[in-house]
Amino acid sequence: MLPLLLSSVTLLSAPALAAVAARGEGFIHAPVKATRGTPKLLRRQAEEATTNHKAGTMYTLDIDLGTPPQTITVILDTGSPDLWVNPTCETSGEPEYCAQFAQFDYTTSSTIADTGYADILSYGKGNVTIEYVTDMVTIGSAQITDQIFGVNFESYDIPMGILGLSPAVNPAGGDYPFVLDNMASQGLINSRAFSLDLRGVDSPDGAIIFGGIDTGKFIGNLEALPILDPSQTPSGADRYWVALTGLGVTLPDGTSQTSEEIAVPVFLDSGGTLSRLPTPIFQAIGDVFPGAQFDPDSGFYVVDCSVANQPGSLDFVFNSKVISVAWADFIWELQEGVCVVGVLPGDDEPVFGDSFLRAAYVVYDQDNRSLHIAQAANCGTNVVAIGASGVPADLVGDCTGVEAPTPTAGAGGGLDVTQTRAPTNTITGASPALTTLGFGGPGPAATGGRKSTTVGGLGPAPTGTSNGGNGGNGGNGGNGGNGDKKNGAVAGVSVGSGAMVALAAVNVAAWLL
Ligand SMILES: *[C@@H]1O[C@H](CO)[C@@H](O)[C@H](O)[C@H]1NC(C)=O
Ligand SMILES: *[C@@H]1O[C@H](CO)[C@@H](O)[C@H](O)[C@H]1NC(C)=O
């Protein structure tokens, strides 16, 4: 047998200290940092060096791994389920940036054990080949024992490890216990739920609360929205999908326009910088901004940067709740003096990324398969634990502020979000040189998280032959991808898991040399 990744470490049986996690308040509070607050909003232009236009905002969390604990920074991603660390900086696309962050030295952890399983995870942008280990994972005050996570040995286009918090992407199941699962099963939280408060780019420190809700961070009630069944969604992948039921716009003069009632599945992805919405909605949003011109080269609507200073908002409707996003938060200055509307077309996997999530306070409840959303605000801290029966129905935010009114059926009008049409204004001739830029943050930001896994459960360990052996059965063939926008793969097309596991073995061998 090939010596596995952790050959220098004595394999441990289940650590004796498992399952004696201290029971605390029933919730775990941890700060979330916005890393590199770009794409730059207009109002930050003065203080921001324009060195890396392609960067997106990434929301990150510091976690501790191993014994003694090593602090590692990971991207917080609600669009994928796995935790893994140690990106390959050389092939990350941003080697210097990547190298700023500590890597987990697994050889010094006394509690680590190898599982003998490997996997390849593919994201919207980038992929990673990992070997699964188990070790202590500490997040805030919570110490999780025997958490399975991945240690990378070859990754592309991802500059930082990822903490995934989505359900198992494959609806058929067969996955292993993820971080949220273990927090609940080890008694650290009462149910598999967490809330996320990302904050604006101007006040970048948000928080994640596992098993709790901070009523000091929103206005009004929390609207409960069922997480859509994967079969109701365009990609068939199980993510935090909810139905967008309408779109409105409040114009700078205070007047508003609304769409007719719709029911468009959209998922919430904290690992995604951009929002991608079905083409008719994308066009309706683009055309709202005064003077916006569609740029066929980049796919964005280009808008005069001064529009970001106008007091308009986009109003996204979810049943009786409206989440307003200020124009300033939806307009990005991608290049000196060149601004775009921060949404692209996305018909395969419509997604709300950070530009939306900064305006919303969202509770993600996996046990009850529901999201609970409210307009975000900040008026102090009052954390309430989520009990075993889920999010209290009568919880109201402590913050005062004006919520956008719920649109009444048939009222307003003026926004057509159902028909694809020719853009009102299109840039002809030279576009403003946007085509040379990469968009979206690194890693899963580009298209919203893990698209496919090689195996539904853990694949078998790589074997030691030079061709990777038989690679085992490769699990159940993964979730079959869920809509690769680039190559047009569609839901249900299975990734060749056996081949990938074999590849992993080859790479493990190379890595060990
Ligand atoms: C991972 O990404 C690299 C770079 O884009 C690509 O060459 C490679 O084929 C990908 N691997 C898998 C297994 O998708
Ligand atoms: C959670 O789900 C259970 C079972 O479906 C239900 O009884 C309960 O009311 C739900 N709680 C919330 C807060 O949605």
XYZ file of C-alpha atoms and ligand atoms in Angstrom:
541
model
C 0.000 0.000 0.000
C 1.060 3.482 -0.751
C 1.880 5.378 2.377
C -0.993 7.756 2.667
C -0.883 11.420 3.132
C -0.357 11.208 6.819
C 2.252 8.531 6.791
C 4.271 10.255 9.438
C 1.385 10.239 11.834
C 0.315 7.310 13.897
C -3.212 6.457 12.942
C -5.422 6.866 15.910
C -8.532 5.031 16.626
C -11.434 7.214 17.637
C -9.945 9.597 20.152
C -10.990 8.740 23.651
C -11.951 12.307 24.304
C -14.734 12.242 21.755
C -18.238 13.221 22.674
C -17.509 15.030 25.885
C -17.922 18.427 24.321
C -18.810 21.039 26.833
C -22.383 22.151 26.616
C -22.577 25.898 26.587
C -25.280 28.379 25.806
C -26.556 26.410 22.843
C -25.084 28.709 20.258
C -21.665 29.563 18.889
C -20.789 33.073 17.874
C -17.841 33.719 15.553
C -16.732 36.826 13.703
C -16.762 36.897 9.919
C -14.297 39.100 8.113
C -14.690 40.641 4.701
C -11.396 40.067 2.971
C -10.353 42.545 0.333
C -13.362 44.762 0.113
C -13.410 44.751 -3.629
C -15.051 45.038 -6.070
C -14.789 48.544 -4.914
C -17.863 50.520 -4.298
C -17.652 54.057 -5.429
C -17.544 55.458 -1.956
C -14.454 53.461 -1.104
C -12.555 54.559 -4.110
C -10.406 57.075 -2.293
C -9.071 54.673 0.293
C -8.597 51.664 -1.917
C -5.563 51.015 -4.025
C -6.664 49.685 -7.376
C -4.205 46.875 -7.616
C -6.455 43.890 -8.013
C -9.569 44.642 -9.949
C -10.622 41.112 -10.364
C -10.886 40.433 -6.679
C -14.248 40.000 -5.102
C -15.241 40.304 -1.507
C -14.704 37.073 0.299
C -16.198 36.431 3.680
C -13.823 34.490 5.841
C -13.725 32.888 9.239
C -10.781 31.896 11.425
C -11.031 28.365 12.736
C -8.623 26.280 14.793
C -7.517 22.863 13.636
C -5.679 20.131 15.472
C -3.934 19.814 18.805
C -2.356 22.136 19.722
C -4.721 24.366 17.756
C -3.535 26.071 14.583
C -5.535 29.040 13.379
C -6.516 28.768 9.742
C -8.558 31.220 7.688
C -11.258 29.747 5.484
C -13.871 31.104 3.096
C -17.391 30.850 4.454
C -19.476 29.227 1.746
C -23.184 28.497 1.958
C -23.030 27.063 -1.559
C -21.054 23.899 -0.775
C -20.897 21.413 2.110
C -17.244 20.412 2.681
C -14.485 21.794 4.874
C -10.990 21.618 3.424
C -7.708 23.486 3.895
C -4.273 24.073 2.388
C -4.822 25.377 -1.138
C -1.948 25.023 -3.589
C -0.809 28.627 -3.802
C 1.267 28.221 -6.965
C -1.793 27.254 -8.980
C -4.278 29.370 -7.058
C -4.194 32.129 -9.655
C -3.157 34.496 -6.860
C 0.009 32.999 -5.366
C 1.069 35.981 -3.309
C -2.336 36.540 -1.838
C -2.706 32.848 -1.063
C 0.689 32.711 0.620
C -0.348 35.297 3.198
C -2.494 32.728 4.938
C -1.239 30.011 7.232
C -1.404 26.413 6.093
C -2.342 23.592 8.430
C 0.711 21.590 9.439
C -0.943 18.236 9.963
C 2.309 16.604 11.015
C 2.259 18.419 14.345
C -1.287 17.655 15.401
C -1.478 14.936 18.032
C -5.168 14.280 17.432
C -5.198 13.869 13.667
C -6.102 10.610 11.985
C -6.196 9.693 8.334
C -9.393 8.270 6.933
C -7.786 6.732 3.887
C -10.332 8.433 1.643
C -9.752 10.956 -1.085
C -11.974 13.081 -3.271
C -11.973 15.775 -5.898
C -14.291 18.708 -5.366
C -15.118 21.006 -8.256
C -16.379 24.506 -7.716
C -17.785 27.066 -10.083
C -14.241 28.184 -10.490
C -11.424 25.902 -9.494
C -11.145 22.441 -8.021
C -9.339 20.653 -5.260
C -8.063 17.131 -4.690
C -8.163 16.277 -1.034
C -7.420 13.509 1.350
C -9.871 13.282 4.212
C -8.608 13.329 7.773
C -10.311 13.629 11.123
C -9.193 16.049 13.787
C -10.393 18.626 16.261
C -12.042 21.665 14.708
C -12.634 24.641 16.961
C -14.955 27.428 15.869
C -15.555 30.201 18.350
C -16.203 28.493 21.676
C -17.141 25.181 20.094
C -14.781 22.274 19.985
C -15.812 19.617 17.531
C -14.068 16.300 17.900
C -13.405 13.846 15.084
C -14.496 16.223 12.350
C -13.799 14.891 8.879
C -12.244 17.491 6.599
C -10.030 17.585 3.575
C -6.337 18.353 3.356
C -5.552 19.463 -0.151
C -2.630 18.247 -2.145
C -3.467 19.805 -5.488
C -5.876 22.644 -6.109
C -6.497 25.171 -8.844
C -7.868 28.700 -8.794
C -8.773 28.777 -5.130
C -6.564 30.866 -2.821
C -7.926 29.750 0.529
C -9.541 26.754 2.174
C -13.321 26.609 2.390
C -15.806 25.956 5.162
C -18.937 24.754 3.406
C -22.250 25.021 5.212
C -24.742 23.801 2.646
C -26.645 20.562 2.914
C -25.164 17.570 1.120
C -25.374 18.673 -2.494
C -26.374 15.227 -3.610
C -30.002 14.811 -2.605
C -29.539 11.044 -2.522
C -27.309 11.480 0.482
C -24.419 9.211 1.280
C -22.193 11.992 2.501
C -20.344 12.122 5.786
C -21.190 14.332 8.799
C -20.289 17.914 7.927
C -19.341 20.599 10.450
C -22.928 21.671 11.109
C -24.020 18.059 11.538
C -21.358 17.410 14.142
C -22.062 20.619 16.033
C -25.588 19.345 16.532
C -24.759 15.697 17.172
C -22.046 16.644 19.672
C -24.492 18.806 21.609
C -22.930 22.175 20.829
C -26.101 23.494 19.203
C -29.702 22.325 19.446
C -30.529 22.068 15.775
C -28.670 22.326 12.516
C -29.207 26.005 11.938
C -27.036 29.104 11.746
C -27.513 32.748 11.008
C -25.339 34.964 8.928
C -24.878 38.665 9.095
C -22.418 39.789 6.448
C -22.695 43.569 6.772
C -21.857 46.176 4.254
C -18.508 46.670 2.686
C -18.128 49.833 4.745
C -18.559 47.938 8.006
C -16.995 44.681 7.095
C -17.171 42.755 10.322
C -20.138 40.478 10.322
C -20.794 37.346 12.273
C -21.993 33.832 12.020
C -23.972 32.325 14.857
C -24.337 28.589 14.833
C -27.525 27.581 16.607
C -28.552 31.149 17.336
C -30.050 34.385 16.089
C -28.979 37.950 16.909
C -32.099 40.078 17.155
C -29.871 43.149 17.197
C -29.134 42.678 13.525
C -32.447 43.038 11.734
C -35.682 44.940 11.353
C -39.135 43.422 11.710
C -40.053 39.756 11.665
C -38.118 36.894 10.125
C -40.009 35.580 7.134
C -39.910 31.773 6.956
C -39.277 30.513 3.446
C -39.195 26.808 2.659
C -35.959 25.545 1.157
C -37.039 24.253 -2.232
C -36.801 20.599 -2.961
C -33.934 19.976 -5.411
C -36.437 18.612 -7.918
C -38.012 22.071 -8.098
C -34.750 23.756 -9.052
C -32.990 24.209 -12.383
C -29.848 22.283 -11.410
C -31.301 19.612 -9.152
C -28.581 20.205 -6.567
C -29.632 20.587 -2.952
C -28.699 24.084 -1.927
C -30.304 26.936 -0.026
C -32.881 27.540 -2.736
C -35.851 29.758 -2.078
C -38.468 31.248 -4.379
C -38.079 34.876 -5.399
C -41.666 36.036 -5.811
C -41.216 39.523 -7.169
C -38.895 42.405 -7.935
C -39.374 46.084 -7.319
C -37.307 49.174 -7.717
C -37.457 52.372 -5.722
C -36.244 55.241 -7.852
C -34.300 58.204 -6.478
C -37.409 60.376 -6.706
C -39.202 57.986 -4.338
C -41.506 56.439 -6.910
C -41.438 52.723 -7.403
C -42.046 50.066 -9.999
C -42.907 46.449 -9.368
C -42.992 43.257 -11.315
C -45.851 40.867 -11.557
C -45.766 37.905 -9.177
C -43.189 35.303 -10.106
C -41.769 32.154 -8.525
C -38.138 31.930 -9.506
C -35.801 29.559 -7.618
C -32.646 31.332 -6.460
C -30.078 30.073 -3.996
C -28.161 32.062 -1.433
C -24.400 31.772 -1.706
C -22.076 33.548 0.674
C -19.152 32.216 -1.345
C -20.417 34.029 -4.408
C -19.533 37.605 -5.096
C -21.905 38.252 -7.926
C -25.572 37.647 -8.192
C -26.635 35.741 -11.289
C -30.280 35.908 -12.161
C -32.436 34.625 -15.022
C -31.945 36.699 -18.155
C -35.268 38.587 -18.045
C -34.646 39.624 -14.425
C -31.052 40.525 -15.217
C -32.308 42.735 -18.047
C -35.031 44.323 -15.948
C -32.463 45.232 -13.281
C -29.956 46.560 -15.791
C -32.515 48.748 -17.487
C -33.569 50.288 -14.181
C -30.320 52.194 -13.780
C -30.325 55.573 -15.528
C -28.169 55.505 -18.629
C -27.075 51.882 -18.150
C -25.784 50.245 -21.309
C -25.454 46.539 -21.906
C -21.888 45.584 -22.823
C -22.002 42.475 -25.004
C -18.295 41.817 -24.476
C -18.299 41.535 -20.700
C -21.966 40.674 -20.274
C -22.440 43.471 -17.729
C -24.533 46.578 -17.780
C -22.123 49.501 -17.649
C -23.360 52.521 -15.759
C -22.015 55.941 -14.886
C -20.352 55.677 -11.490
C -22.284 58.673 -10.178
C -25.477 56.597 -10.251
C -24.196 54.815 -7.145
C -24.648 58.065 -5.242
C -28.337 58.234 -6.064
C -30.699 57.037 -3.339
C -32.402 54.227 -5.239
C -32.887 50.622 -4.205
C -33.650 47.251 -5.711
C -36.418 45.542 -3.767
C -36.421 41.750 -3.830
C -39.694 40.168 -2.770
C -40.057 36.858 -0.922
C -43.718 36.261 -0.168
C -44.587 39.074 2.224
C -41.002 40.152 2.899
C -39.041 42.682 0.882
C -35.254 42.952 1.053
C -34.031 46.308 -0.226
C -30.537 46.620 -1.619
C -29.238 50.154 -2.056
C -28.033 51.019 -5.541
C -24.669 51.842 -4.038
C -24.323 48.218 -2.965
C -25.248 46.902 -6.382
C -22.915 49.056 -8.453
C -19.299 48.061 -8.661
C -16.361 50.031 -9.885
C -14.460 47.332 -11.690
C -11.882 49.645 -13.081
C -10.958 53.209 -12.395
C -14.026 55.141 -13.470
C -15.791 52.146 -15.007
C -18.842 50.940 -13.114
C -21.156 48.028 -13.743
C -24.377 46.732 -12.277
C -23.338 43.777 -10.095
C -25.433 41.060 -11.647
C -24.922 38.718 -14.581
C -27.367 36.455 -16.355
C -27.656 33.022 -14.765
C -30.360 30.740 -16.038
C -28.899 27.404 -14.940
C -28.256 28.196 -11.295
C -29.639 31.591 -10.342
C -27.848 32.797 -7.250
C -27.858 35.690 -4.847
C -24.288 36.445 -3.866
C -22.832 38.886 -1.430
C -24.334 42.035 -2.912
C -27.733 40.722 -1.889
C -26.670 38.966 1.300
C -25.192 42.104 2.788
C -28.684 43.592 2.846
C -30.349 40.559 4.393
C -30.191 38.850 7.759
C -30.614 35.166 7.003
C -31.144 32.165 9.260
C -30.359 28.905 7.497
C -32.250 26.053 9.113
C -31.329 22.666 7.688
C -33.366 20.634 10.144
C -36.541 22.418 9.217
C -35.481 23.004 5.629
C -36.289 26.668 5.836
C -34.587 30.012 5.530
C -35.744 32.926 7.643
C -34.952 36.356 6.285
C -35.257 39.972 7.307
C -33.808 43.318 6.305
C -30.392 43.594 7.951
C -29.556 46.415 10.340
C -27.296 46.902 13.332
C -28.567 48.034 16.710
C -26.643 45.985 19.235
C -26.326 42.345 20.107
C -28.916 40.040 21.617
C -28.344 36.421 20.762
C -31.205 33.978 21.156
C -30.509 30.249 20.951
C -32.465 28.257 18.408
C -34.132 25.410 20.266
C -34.668 21.870 19.123
C -38.005 22.881 17.634
C -36.440 25.416 15.328
C -36.569 29.174 14.835
C -39.100 30.798 17.186
C -42.013 31.964 15.064
C -42.600 35.248 16.850
C -39.053 36.577 16.849
C -38.823 40.259 15.912
C -35.684 42.266 15.290
C -34.706 44.936 17.808
C -33.785 47.474 15.150
C -36.103 50.191 14.027
C -36.164 51.323 10.470
C -38.477 51.473 7.558
C -39.031 48.189 5.803
C -39.966 48.409 2.170
C -43.711 47.839 1.897
C -44.914 44.489 0.698
C -46.159 44.864 -2.827
C -49.846 44.232 -3.220
C -50.840 41.878 -5.985
C -51.448 43.656 -9.228
C -50.252 47.009 -7.941
C -47.465 49.080 -9.379
C -46.246 47.476 -12.512
C -43.666 48.748 -14.922
C -41.073 46.018 -14.475
C -41.134 43.149 -16.941
C -39.192 40.260 -15.415
C -40.580 37.426 -17.486
C -39.573 38.092 -21.068
C -36.133 38.154 -22.593
C -35.773 41.106 -24.883
C -33.198 43.218 -26.616
C -31.473 45.459 -24.080
C -32.686 49.049 -24.176
C -29.212 50.420 -24.698
C -26.301 48.424 -25.974
C -22.736 49.568 -26.218
C -21.683 49.537 -29.814
C -18.096 49.846 -30.868
C -15.380 49.630 -28.283
C -16.494 48.484 -24.866
C -14.674 49.909 -21.870
C -11.962 47.266 -21.784
C -13.787 45.106 -19.292
C -13.227 41.924 -21.164
C -9.737 41.491 -19.830
C -10.962 41.191 -16.279
C -11.896 38.154 -14.310
C -15.110 38.525 -12.407
C -16.348 37.259 -9.137
C -14.179 36.387 -6.263
C -11.738 33.565 -6.426
C -12.772 30.085 -5.584
C -16.415 29.299 -5.500
C -17.352 32.878 -5.984
C -17.554 32.768 -9.729
C -20.450 30.460 -10.131
C -21.477 29.602 -6.697
C -19.904 26.670 -5.072
C -19.297 23.025 -5.480
C -20.777 21.690 -8.639
C -20.013 18.066 -8.372
C -18.320 15.586 -6.213
C -16.586 12.494 -7.269
C -18.273 10.436 -4.682
C -21.428 10.715 -2.701
C -19.777 9.176 0.288
C -16.116 9.075 0.889
C -14.340 7.355 -1.908
C -11.967 4.582 -1.089
C -8.365 5.266 -0.418
C -6.084 5.570 -3.356
C -4.156 2.408 -3.881
C -0.507 2.212 -4.540
C -0.080 1.170 -8.116
C 1.327 3.652 -10.524
C -1.887 3.910 -12.465
C -3.847 4.514 -9.354
C -5.150 1.015 -9.113
C -8.832 0.477 -9.435
C -9.590 3.499 -7.347
C -12.317 1.533 -5.690
C -15.918 2.035 -6.493
C -15.765 5.782 -6.283
C -18.898 5.990 -4.237
C -22.125 6.597 -6.009
C -20.917 8.838 -8.774
C -21.563 12.080 -7.044
C -24.352 14.471 -7.631
C -23.809 14.507 -11.316
C -22.893 18.111 -11.538
C -25.512 20.734 -11.569
C -25.235 22.989 -14.476
C -21.774 23.931 -15.553
C -22.299 27.181 -17.314
C -19.074 27.038 -19.191
C -19.319 23.741 -20.935
C -23.043 23.364 -20.907
C -23.108 20.200 -18.882
C -26.514 19.673 -17.442
C -27.923 18.227 -14.290
C -27.658 14.521 -14.074
C -24.477 14.140 -16.046
C -22.281 12.128 -13.811
C -18.657 12.847 -13.255
C -16.443 9.860 -13.882
C -15.691 9.099 -10.312
C -13.528 6.064 -10.827
C -11.203 8.005 -13.052
C -10.990 10.799 -10.571
C -10.120 8.567 -7.713
C -7.435 6.981 -9.836
C -6.140 10.427 -10.652
C -6.038 11.189 -7.002
C -3.836 8.215 -6.394
C -1.396 9.309 -9.045
C -1.256 12.737 -7.549
C -0.813 11.475 -4.035
C 2.145 9.499 -5.225
C 3.681 12.505 -6.923
C 3.060 14.638 -3.918
C 4.796 12.282 -1.579
C 8.027 12.214 -3.560
C -8.969 21.281 -12.162
O -8.702 22.532 -12.723
C -7.607 22.535 -13.621
C -7.336 23.957 -14.029
O -8.494 24.550 -14.542
C -7.909 21.642 -14.792
O -6.810 21.619 -15.672
C -8.189 20.252 -14.283
O -8.597 19.437 -15.342
C -9.298 20.284 -13.243
N -9.428 18.968 -12.660
C -10.592 18.386 -12.517
C -10.556 17.026 -11.943
O -11.635 18.914 -12.841
C -39.957 22.588 12.174
O -40.447 21.405 11.616
C -41.313 20.697 12.475
C -41.655 19.410 11.808
O -41.954 19.603 10.478
C -42.529 21.556 12.789
O -43.366 20.888 13.693
C -42.087 22.865 13.385
O -43.197 23.721 13.547
C -41.083 23.536 12.501
N -40.598 24.702 13.182
C -40.350 25.828 12.539
C -39.856 26.916 13.384
O -40.492 25.969 11.356
